[in-house]
Coordinates of C-alpha atoms in Angstrom, one line a residue:
X516 CA 0.0 0.0 0.0
X517 CA 1.3 3.5 -0.9
X518 CA 1.8 6.1 1.8
X519 CA -1.2 8.4 2.0
X520 CA -0.7 12.2 2.2
X521 CA 0.1 13.3 5.7
X522 CA -2.7 15.1 7.6
X523 CA -2.0 18.7 8.6
X524 CA -2.6 17.7 12.2
X525 CA -1.2 14.9 14.3
X526 CA -3.2 12.4 16.4
X527 CA -3.3 12.6 20.2
X528 CA -3.3 9.2 21.8
X529 CA -4.2 8.2 25.3
X530 CA -3.8 4.7 26.7
X531 CA -6.9 3.7 28.7
X532 CA -5.5 1.1 31.1
X533 CA -7.4 -1.9 32.5
X534 CA -4.9 -4.1 34.2
X535 CA -6.2 -7.3 32.7
X536 CA -7.3 -5.9 29.3
X537 CA -10.5 -4.1 28.3
X538 CA -12.3 -7.1 26.8
X539 CA -14.4 -8.8 29.4
X540 CA -12.8 -12.2 28.4
X541 CA -9.4 -10.7 27.9
X542 CA -8.0 -12.1 31.1
X543 CA -8.9 -15.6 30.0
X544 CA -7.1 -15.3 26.6
X545 CA -4.0 -17.3 25.9
X546 CA -0.9 -15.3 26.9
X547 CA -2.8 -12.8 29.0
X548 CA -0.9 -11.6 32.1
X549 CA -1.1 -9.1 34.8
X550 CA -2.6 -8.1 38.2
X551 CA -4.7 -5.1 39.1
X552 CA -2.7 -4.5 42.3
X553 CA 0.9 -5.2 41.0
X554 CA 2.9 -2.0 40.7
X555 CA 5.5 -3.7 38.5
X556 CA 2.8 -4.6 36.0
X557 CA 1.5 -1.1 35.8
X558 CA 5.1 0.2 35.5
X559 CA 5.7 -2.1 32.5
X560 CA 2.5 -0.9 30.9
X561 CA 3.4 2.8 31.4
X562 CA 6.9 2.3 30.1
X563 CA 5.7 0.4 27.0
X564 CA 3.2 3.2 26.4
X565 CA 6.1 5.7 26.8
X566 CA 8.1 3.7 24.3
X567 CA 5.2 4.2 21.9
X568 CA 5.2 8.0 22.6
X569 CA 1.6 7.9 23.9
X570 CA 0.4 11.3 25.2
X571 CA -0.9 9.8 28.4
X572 CA -1.5 6.8 30.6
X573 CA -5.1 6.9 31.9
X574 CA -6.6 4.9 34.7
X575 CA -10.3 5.1 35.6
X576 CA -11.9 4.5 39.0
X577 CA -15.1 3.7 40.8
X578 CA -15.9 4.1 44.5
X579 CA -17.7 0.8 45.0
X580 CA -17.3 -2.8 43.9
X581 CA -19.1 -6.1 43.5
X582 CA -18.5 -9.7 42.3
X583 CA -20.2 -8.7 39.0
X584 CA -17.5 -6.1 38.1
X585 CA -14.8 -6.8 35.5
X586 CA -11.8 -8.6 37.0
X587 CA -9.7 -5.5 36.3
X588 CA -11.9 -3.3 38.4
X589 CA -13.2 -5.5 41.2
X590 CA -10.0 -4.9 43.2
X591 CA -7.7 -2.1 42.2
X592 CA -5.1 0.4 43.4
X593 CA -6.3 3.9 44.4
X594 CA -5.5 6.0 41.2
X595 CA -3.6 9.0 42.6
X596 CA -1.4 6.7 44.7
X597 CA -0.7 4.7 41.5
X598 CA 0.1 7.8 39.5
X599 CA 2.6 9.0 42.1
X600 CA 4.4 5.7 41.9
X601 CA 4.5 5.8 38.1
X602 CA 5.7 9.4 38.1
X603 CA 9.1 8.4 39.3
X604 CA 9.3 5.4 36.9
X605 CA 8.6 7.4 33.7
X606 CA 9.9 10.6 32.2
X607 CA 7.6 11.8 29.4
X608 CA 4.2 10.3 29.3
X609 CA 1.3 12.1 30.9
X610 CA -0.4 10.5 33.9
X611 CA -4.2 10.8 34.2
X612 CA -6.7 9.5 36.7
X613 CA -10.4 9.6 37.5
X614 CA -11.6 11.3 40.7
X615 CA -15.1 12.2 41.7
X616 CA -16.5 15.6 42.6
X617 CA -19.5 13.9 44.3
X618 CA -17.7 12.3 47.2
X619 CA -14.5 14.3 47.8
X620 CA -13.6 17.8 49.0
X621 CA -12.0 20.4 46.7
X622 CA -9.1 21.2 49.1
X623 CA -8.1 17.6 49.6
X624 CA -8.3 16.6 45.9
X625 CA -6.7 19.9 44.6
X626 CA -3.7 19.2 47.0
X627 CA -3.4 15.6 45.9
X628 CA -3.5 16.4 42.2
X629 CA -1.1 19.3 42.6
X630 CA 1.3 16.8 44.3
X631 CA 1.1 14.4 41.4
X632 CA 1.9 17.3 39.0
X633 CA 4.9 18.2 41.1
X634 CA 6.1 14.6 41.4
X635 CA 5.8 14.1 37.7
X636 CA 7.3 17.5 36.9
X637 CA 4.2 18.6 35.0
X638 CA 2.6 15.5 33.6
X639 CA -0.5 15.2 35.7
X640 CA -4.2 15.2 34.5
X641 CA -7.5 14.8 36.3
X642 CA -10.5 13.0 34.7
X643 CA -13.4 14.8 36.4
X644 CA -16.5 12.7 37.0
X645 CA -19.8 12.9 38.9
X646 CA -20.7 9.6 40.6
X647 CA -24.0 7.9 39.8
X648 CA -23.7 4.7 41.9
X649 CA -25.9 4.2 44.9
X650 CA -23.4 1.7 46.2
X651 CA -20.8 4.5 46.1
X652 CA -23.1 6.8 48.0
X653 CA -23.6 4.1 50.7
X654 CA -19.8 3.9 51.1
X655 CA -19.8 7.6 52.0
X656 CA -22.5 7.5 54.6
X657 CA -25.3 8.6 52.2
X658 CA -28.5 6.8 51.3
X659 CA -29.2 8.5 48.0
X660 CA -27.6 10.7 45.3
X661 CA -28.1 14.2 44.2
X662 CA -30.0 14.5 40.9
X663 CA -28.1 14.6 37.6
X664 CA -28.5 18.4 37.4
X665 CA -27.4 18.8 41.0
X666 CA -24.3 16.6 40.5
X667 CA -23.2 18.8 37.6
X668 CA -23.9 22.0 39.6
X669 CA -21.7 20.6 42.4
X670 CA -19.0 19.6 39.9
X671 CA -18.9 23.1 38.4
X672 CA -18.5 24.7 41.8
X673 CA -16.0 22.0 42.9
X674 CA -13.8 22.9 39.8
X675 CA -14.2 26.6 40.5
X676 CA -12.8 26.0 44.0
X677 CA -10.0 23.8 42.7
X678 CA -9.0 26.5 40.2
X679 CA -9.0 29.2 42.8
X680 CA -6.7 27.1 45.0
X681 CA -4.3 26.2 42.2
X682 CA -4.2 29.8 40.9
X683 CA -3.8 31.1 44.4
X684 CA -0.1 30.5 44.2
X685 CA 1.5 32.7 41.5
X686 CA 4.7 31.9 39.7
X687 CA 7.6 33.0 41.7
X688 CA 5.9 32.9 45.1
X689 CA 8.8 31.1 46.6
X690 CA 11.9 33.4 46.5
X691 CA 14.4 31.7 48.9
X692 CA 16.5 34.8 49.7
X693 CA 19.1 33.4 52.1
X694 CA 20.8 36.7 52.7
X695 CA 17.5 38.4 53.9
X696 CA 15.8 35.3 55.3
X697 CA 12.8 35.9 53.1
X698 CA 11.5 32.6 51.9
X699 CA 8.3 33.6 50.1
X700 CA 6.6 36.6 48.5
X701 CA 3.3 36.9 50.4
X702 CA 1.9 39.2 47.7
X703 CA 1.9 36.2 45.3
X704 CA 0.0 33.8 47.6
X705 CA -3.8 34.3 47.8
X706 CA -6.6 32.7 49.8
X707 CA -9.5 31.2 47.9
X708 CA -12.1 32.7 50.2
X709 CA -14.8 30.7 48.5
X710 CA -18.3 30.8 50.0
X711 CA -20.7 28.9 47.7
X712 CA -23.8 26.8 47.7
X713 CA -22.0 23.5 48.2
X714 CA -18.5 24.4 49.4
X715 CA -16.9 26.9 51.7
X716 CA -13.1 26.9 51.4
X717 CA -10.7 29.5 52.8
X718 CA -7.3 28.5 51.4
X719 CA -4.7 29.1 50.3
X720 CA -3.6 25.6 49.2
X721 CA -0.7 24.3 51.3
X722 CA 1.4 23.4 48.2
X723 CA 3.0 25.8 45.8
X724 CA 2.1 26.3 42.1
X725 CA 2.8 23.2 40.1
X726 CA 4.8 23.0 36.8
X727 CA 1.6 23.2 34.6
X728 CA -0.2 25.7 36.9
X729 CA -3.1 23.2 36.9
X730 CA -3.2 19.6 35.9
X731 CA -4.8 19.0 32.5
X732 CA -8.5 18.7 33.0
X733 CA -10.3 15.8 31.3
X734 CA -14.1 15.2 31.2
X735 CA -16.3 12.6 29.7
X736 CA -19.9 13.6 30.0
X737 CA -21.9 13.6 26.7
X738 CA -25.2 14.9 28.1
X739 CA -25.9 18.6 27.4
X740 CA -24.9 19.4 31.0
X741 CA -21.6 17.4 30.6
X742 CA -20.8 19.1 27.3
X743 CA -21.5 22.6 28.8
X744 CA -19.2 21.8 31.8
X745 CA -16.5 20.6 29.5
X746 CA -16.8 23.7 27.3
X747 CA -16.1 25.9 30.4
X748 CA -13.6 23.8 32.2
X749 CA -12.0 20.9 30.3
X750 CA -9.0 20.6 27.9
X751 CA -9.6 17.0 26.9
X752 CA -12.9 15.1 26.4
X753 CA -13.2 11.3 26.4
X754 CA -16.2 10.0 24.6
X755 CA -17.6 6.9 23.0
X756 CA -19.0 6.8 19.4
X757 CA -19.8 3.6 17.4
X758 CA -19.7 5.2 14.0
X759 CA -18.0 8.1 12.2
X760 CA -21.4 9.9 11.9
X761 CA -21.9 9.7 15.6
X762 CA -18.4 10.9 16.2
X763 CA -18.8 13.8 13.8
X764 CA -22.1 14.9 15.4
X765 CA -20.6 14.9 18.9
X766 CA -17.4 16.6 17.7
X767 CA -19.3 19.4 16.0
X768 CA -21.6 19.8 19.0
X769 CA -18.8 19.9 21.6
X770 CA -16.7 22.3 19.6
X771 CA -19.7 24.6 19.3
X772 CA -20.2 24.5 23.1
X773 CA -16.5 25.6 23.3
X774 CA -17.1 28.5 20.9
X775 CA -20.1 29.6 22.9
X776 CA -18.0 29.6 26.1
X777 CA -15.7 32.1 24.4
X778 CA -12.8 29.6 23.9
X779 CA -11.0 28.5 20.8
X780 CA -12.3 25.1 19.6
X781 CA -8.9 23.6 19.1
X782 CA -8.1 24.3 22.8
X783 CA -10.2 21.3 23.7
X784 CA -9.3 17.9 22.3
X785 CA -11.8 15.1 21.7
X786 CA -10.6 11.5 22.1
X787 CA -13.1 8.8 21.5
X788 CA -12.4 5.4 23.1
X789 CA -11.5 2.6 20.6
X790 CA -10.5 -1.0 21.0
X791 CA -8.1 -2.0 18.2
X792 CA -7.7 -5.7 17.6
X793 CA -4.3 -5.8 15.9
X794 CA -3.0 -8.6 13.7
X795 CA -0.1 -9.1 11.3
X796 CA -2.7 -10.1 8.8
X797 CA -6.5 -9.4 8.7
X798 CA -7.1 -13.1 9.2
X799 CA -5.0 -13.1 12.3
X800 CA -6.8 -10.1 13.8
X801 CA -10.2 -11.6 13.0
X802 CA -9.2 -14.8 14.7
X803 CA -8.2 -13.0 17.8
X804 CA -11.5 -11.2 17.9
X805 CA -13.5 -14.4 17.3
X806 CA -11.7 -16.1 20.1
X807 CA -12.3 -13.2 22.5
X808 CA -16.0 -13.3 21.7
X809 CA -16.2 -17.0 22.5
X810 CA -15.0 -16.1 26.0
X811 CA -17.8 -13.6 26.7
X812 CA -20.0 -14.6 29.6
X813 CA -23.5 -13.6 28.5
X814 CA -24.8 -13.6 32.1
X815 CA -22.0 -11.1 33.0
X816 CA -23.0 -9.0 30.0
X817 CA -26.6 -9.0 31.1
X818 CA -25.5 -8.0 34.6
X819 CA -23.5 -5.1 33.1
X820 CA -26.5 -4.0 31.0
X821 CA -28.8 -4.1 34.0
X822 CA -26.4 -2.0 36.0
X823 CA -26.0 0.5 33.1
X824 CA -29.7 0.8 32.4
X825 CA -30.9 0.6 36.0
X826 CA -33.4 -2.2 35.1
X827 CA -33.2 -6.0 35.6
X828 CA -32.6 -7.1 32.0
X829 CA -33.0 -10.8 33.0
X830 CA -36.8 -10.1 32.8
X831 CA -36.5 -9.8 29.0
X832 CA -36.0 -12.7 26.4
X833 CA -32.3 -13.0 25.4
X834 CA -33.0 -13.5 21.8
X835 CA -35.7 -10.8 21.6
X836 CA -35.3 -7.1 20.8
X837 CA -33.6 -4.7 23.2
X838 CA -36.3 -3.2 25.3
X839 CA -37.0 0.5 25.0
X840 CA -35.8 1.8 28.4
X841 CA -35.3 5.6 28.9
X842 CA -32.1 6.8 30.4
X843 CA -32.2 7.3 34.1
X844 CA -30.3 9.7 36.4
X845 CA -27.2 7.5 36.0
X846 CA -24.9 7.1 33.0
X847 CA -27.1 8.9 30.4
X848 CA -24.7 9.1 27.5
X849 CA -23.6 5.5 27.6
X850 CA -27.3 4.2 27.8
X851 CA -28.1 6.4 24.8
X852 CA -25.1 5.0 22.8
X853 CA -26.0 1.4 23.5
X854 CA -29.7 1.9 22.7
X855 CA -28.8 3.6 19.4
X856 CA -26.3 0.9 18.6
X857 CA -28.9 -1.8 19.1
X858 CA -31.5 0.0 16.9
X859 CA -29.0 0.7 14.1
X860 CA -27.6 -2.8 14.0
X861 CA -30.9 -4.6 14.8
X862 CA -29.2 -6.4 17.7
X863 CA -31.0 -8.8 20.0
X864 CA -30.6 -8.4 23.8
X865 CA -28.0 -11.3 23.7
X866 CA -26.0 -9.6 21.0
X867 CA -26.0 -6.2 22.8
X868 CA -24.9 -8.0 26.0
X869 CA -22.0 -9.5 24.1
X870 CA -21.0 -6.1 22.7
X871 CA -21.5 -4.4 26.1
X872 CA -19.4 -7.0 27.9
X873 CA -16.7 -7.2 25.2
X874 CA -16.0 -3.5 24.6
X875 CA -18.5 -1.7 26.9
X876 CA -20.1 0.1 24.0
X877 CA -16.8 1.5 22.5
X878 CA -15.9 1.1 18.9
X879 CA -13.8 -2.0 17.8
X880 CA -11.5 -1.8 14.8
X881 CA -10.2 -5.2 13.7
X882 CA -7.3 -5.5 11.2
X883 CA -3.7 -4.9 10.4
X884 CA -1.6 -1.8 11.3
X885 CA -2.5 -0.3 7.9
X886 CA -6.2 -0.9 8.4
X887 CA -6.2 0.7 11.9
X888 CA -4.1 3.6 10.6
X889 CA -6.5 4.1 7.7
X890 CA -9.4 4.2 10.2
X891 CA -7.7 6.7 12.5
X892 CA -6.6 8.9 9.6
X893 CA -10.1 9.0 8.2
X894 CA -11.6 10.0 11.5
X895 CA -9.0 12.7 12.0
X896 CA -9.4 14.2 8.5
X897 CA -13.2 13.9 8.5
X898 CA -13.7 15.7 11.8
X899 CA -14.6 12.8 14.0
X900 CA -11.8 13.1 16.5
X901 CA -8.6 14.8 17.5
X902 CA -7.2 11.5 18.5
X903 CA -8.2 8.3 20.4
X904 CA -8.2 6.7 23.8
X905 CA -6.7 3.3 23.1
X906 CA -8.3 0.3 24.9
X907 CA -6.1 -2.8 24.5
X908 CA -8.4 -5.9 24.6
X909 CA -5.7 -8.2 26.0
X910 CA -2.5 -7.5 27.8
X911 CA 0.4 -7.6 27.1
X912 CA -0.1 -8.9 23.5
X913 CA -2.4 -6.2 22.1
X914 CA -0.4 -3.3 23.6
X915 CA 2.8 -4.7 22.3
X916 CA 1.4 -5.2 18.8
X917 CA 0.0 -1.6 18.8
X918 CA 3.4 -0.2 19.8
X919 CA 5.3 -2.5 17.4
X920 CA 3.1 -2.2 14.4
X921 CA 0.5 0.6 14.5
X922 CA 2.6 3.4 16.0
X923 CA 5.3 3.1 13.3
X924 CA 2.6 3.1 10.6
X925 CA 1.1 6.3 12.0
X926 CA 4.5 7.9 12.3
X927 CA 5.3 6.9 8.6
X928 CA 2.2 8.8 7.5
X929 CA 3.2 11.9 9.6
X930 CA 0.1 11.3 11.8
X931 CA 2.0 10.9 15.1
X932 CA 5.1 12.1 16.9
X933 CA 8.4 10.3 16.7
X934 CA 9.6 11.7 20.0
X935 CA 8.3 13.8 22.9
X936 CA 9.1 17.5 22.3
X937 CA 8.2 19.1 25.6
X938 CA 8.4 18.4 29.3
X939 CA 4.8 18.9 30.3
X940 CA 1.6 17.0 29.3
X941 CA -0.2 20.3 28.3
X942 CA 2.6 21.2 25.9
X943 CA 2.9 17.8 24.4
X944 CA -0.9 17.8 23.7
X945 CA -0.4 21.1 21.9
X946 CA -2.5 23.0 24.4
X947 CA -1.9 26.6 25.4
X948 CA -1.2 27.8 28.9
X949 CA -3.9 27.8 31.5
X950 CA -4.4 31.6 31.3
X951 CA -4.7 31.6 27.5
X952 CA -7.0 28.6 27.4
X953 CA -9.5 29.9 29.9
X954 CA -9.1 33.7 29.6
X955 CA -12.6 34.2 28.2
X956 CA -14.5 31.9 30.7
X957 CA -16.1 33.8 33.5
X958 CA -15.7 32.3 36.9
X959 CA -18.8 30.7 38.5
X960 CA -20.7 33.1 40.7
X961 CA -21.1 31.1 43.8
X962 CA -21.1 33.6 46.7
X963 CA -24.0 33.0 49.0
X964 CA -26.9 35.4 49.0

């Protein structure tokens, strides 16, 4: 195949890490390795991703567990603790983790994230989420959850407090004048003095300004409230789209939200999740995919759908159509994606359960390095994405093949970096400084009446 013309832009690639692979049956595949609580395993994954010049290593989180969860997520390390350990084992790759605004306090989380940014010398990122699990609520002494709208209102105020705390330390606040004994310039350290509906925080933060000023902010909500929050506060958006048309529609919608917020649309990057199944031939890749699908536990898939939809799906016939169930106050965007996928592909409940269990609704691309590069290039050039969040189905094999085969093909086309150029994650993502990115966004008015 001849080399296609290089795109004017380059892809941004995150590695979405599940310790045992993203496919629900990936841990059972031949050659699969790893442990969700083994720091040496995570270190290997991070270093392999850094070898492939990935922009970031990303680990998700949840604040509750059960025997029905994926093996990767039933028992797992606390994300910020994990990132701190990886920060001293890597040099270039960004380090991102999920943390909830529903069950934490702004001062505590802002301090922890600023610490990760210092330890990594400017490679930290925070995936901001609002929690929708009743099990999580009950782990934090609560019997119910705020509504979807209230959770996003809390998240906006939480972020506003975190921004005030991070920005409360100006550059050059630590002066270290040994001859005068003056250690800091108090004119450059400011309290937050935040008094809002949900939070009252005095400040200042008890840690100095970090290399990036703030960690890179990532969000993933695809509801209108989520898109609005991202337009005002995020620099990267994770999403899920099962077709280019869906990807283009979300891309255009989110970029318009960004324009409406007064920001430049290219100052927010959109990275859909994708599960590439890489083979040295198409036949090899298809065989890997077929074998993985044979390992899907349909009962587990139905359990996942039930949790996602908030309805007991065992009440419906497996080989009948997917029932029409409206999205609840939970994960609205993923329910919508799965419902639309079932309607478009005319899937039975059994088939949707297999898809949901296998890739959790994310897009799957099966083929050679050239096939996958063709797909990524097409999405980039057709306005479906700024890059992708890569979800290896099986570890270590699929990550090794992606780094060994797909990355060089993307580099050959001029679609991806051949080396890291900068020291911070924000710079390597091509994002401007914090001040430039958010200069036009008015702070939230949260002062109590």
